[in-house]
Amino acid sequence: MQTHLATTPYGRRPMTLGQISRQMAVRESQPDSTAHKWHVFQDVREARELLGATDRSLSILNALLSFYPETTLGCSGELIVWPSNEQLAARANGMPATTLRRHIAVLVDCGLVIRRDSPNGKRFARKGRGGEVEQAYGFDLSPIVARAEEFKQLADAVRHEKKAFRVAKEQFTILRREIVKLIELGITERVPGNWVRIQGNYQTLVSSLPRSASRQLLEDVCVDLHALCSEIREVLETFAKSQIPVANESHSGRHIQNSNPDSNIESENSYGKIEEAERDDAEPANVRSLPNRDLPLGIVLDACPEIRELAQGAEIRHWRDLLATAELARPMLGISLSAWREACEAMGEQHASITLAAIYQRAGQINNAGGYLRSLSDRARDGKFSTWPMIMALLRAKLEAQKPVGAERGVGAPDDGGSGGLQASNRLLASLQRPRAR
């Protein structure tokens, strides 16, 4: 029998303290412990990242285990195999010699095998008269038995981590779907709420995740998404409780948009009547005589302050900025792309943007913004529509709403934010409503 086991590698390969500690663990293992080599190999394969092994090194380990004839490994006997590099390469699917040596070193560094090198570095076994192995030099598979329980625990930890990561990804996907559809519901049904802010918060949370996020980061984002989803659902549930269900809801499939029974703003036609009444009341004859004059951008933004909230980044300084912002407001109003293109063709891009900004300003009073925009496009083709009356009506409503505030401050008192645009609007209205000299 072999009287002394080699513990140091042959040639220039150095000895490390890690190899010493792993050899000590093998020496201190129970002599009667056994392990099923393929079960342990499965655990090693599961925990290869924690062990520092690679797929190529595990291919070599699989080949080394195949050289040991018994399926059950025990510490009571010698667990040394001595295949040549050519035999290992053949069982490792023709791995090149340089790659083979590199990944054998990986197995040794991971503590999966121990080198038992001969004096000249060759791998061989010396047998006695009866055919039993007296001395063997090669790779010792004792760590497979000595560390079997450790490998099992590492494999269980990896499987648990994979399951937790899979659950977190499923939860993330479900929360994304929930939030997107609930935001779409809130915008479509005109539920009161700052949906622009909610959409911004959602995009910020989703974009904070890198392409390969860790489970912990994914779970943290899921917590924030769950809080945002609960906030949206609370808003929608509160709004749903305030609505009066329609008796024949099963036939119409819709509910009342405005719960106020005295409100006459429930359809596109009713809004059209209000718009015409405001226009007839607010416009003298000299306003109607200027349908083709361009509106100043500052007056439009003063009449439609809601469109400013949708501006991306900087303020709306040019007409192209207003057009880009109108493109963002269009889907939020439920206006189809075809209706928007028809409006641009009938009115021109500038006046179509002004019209959409005015519709967005009164979004809570219009049930069918797309149908209303199409009707305005038809009137524009017939030369019966101008953006002037619509903007003037909005300006007059804004000025009337701010009269009590002005009375408290006194004539000429400074306004809080945007006073320049409001004063310009006052002057414009005064000049337009001044009777024309005959």
mmCIF file of C-alpha atoms in Angstrom, residues 9 112 115 132 197 214 234-235 243 344 379:
data_model
loop_
_atom_site.group_PDB
_atom_site.id
_atom_site.type_symbol
_atom_site.label_atom_id
_atom_site.label_comp_id
_atom_site.label_asym_id
_atom_site.label_seq_id
_atom_site.Cartn_x
_atom_site.Cartn_y
_atom_site.Cartn_z
ATOM 1 C CA PRO A 9 2.669 19.873 -7.048
ATOM 2 C CA LEU A 112 -12.470 19.784 -6.087
ATOM 3 C CA ARG A 115 -2.781 16.668 -7.099
ATOM 4 C CA GLU A 132 -3.941 -4.522 -6.266
ATOM 5 C CA ARG A 197 -46.757 62.778 -12.408
ATOM 6 C CA SER A 214 -29.643 41.726 -8.875
ATOM 7 C CA GLU A 234 -57.017 53.783 -4.417
ATOM 8 C CA VAL A 235 -57.675 56.740 -6.719
ATOM 9 C CA GLN A 243 -70.166 57.118 -9.889
ATOM 10 C CA CYS A 344 -53.150 69.083 -39.243
ATOM 11 C CA ARG A 379 -65.621 73.035 -39.959
#
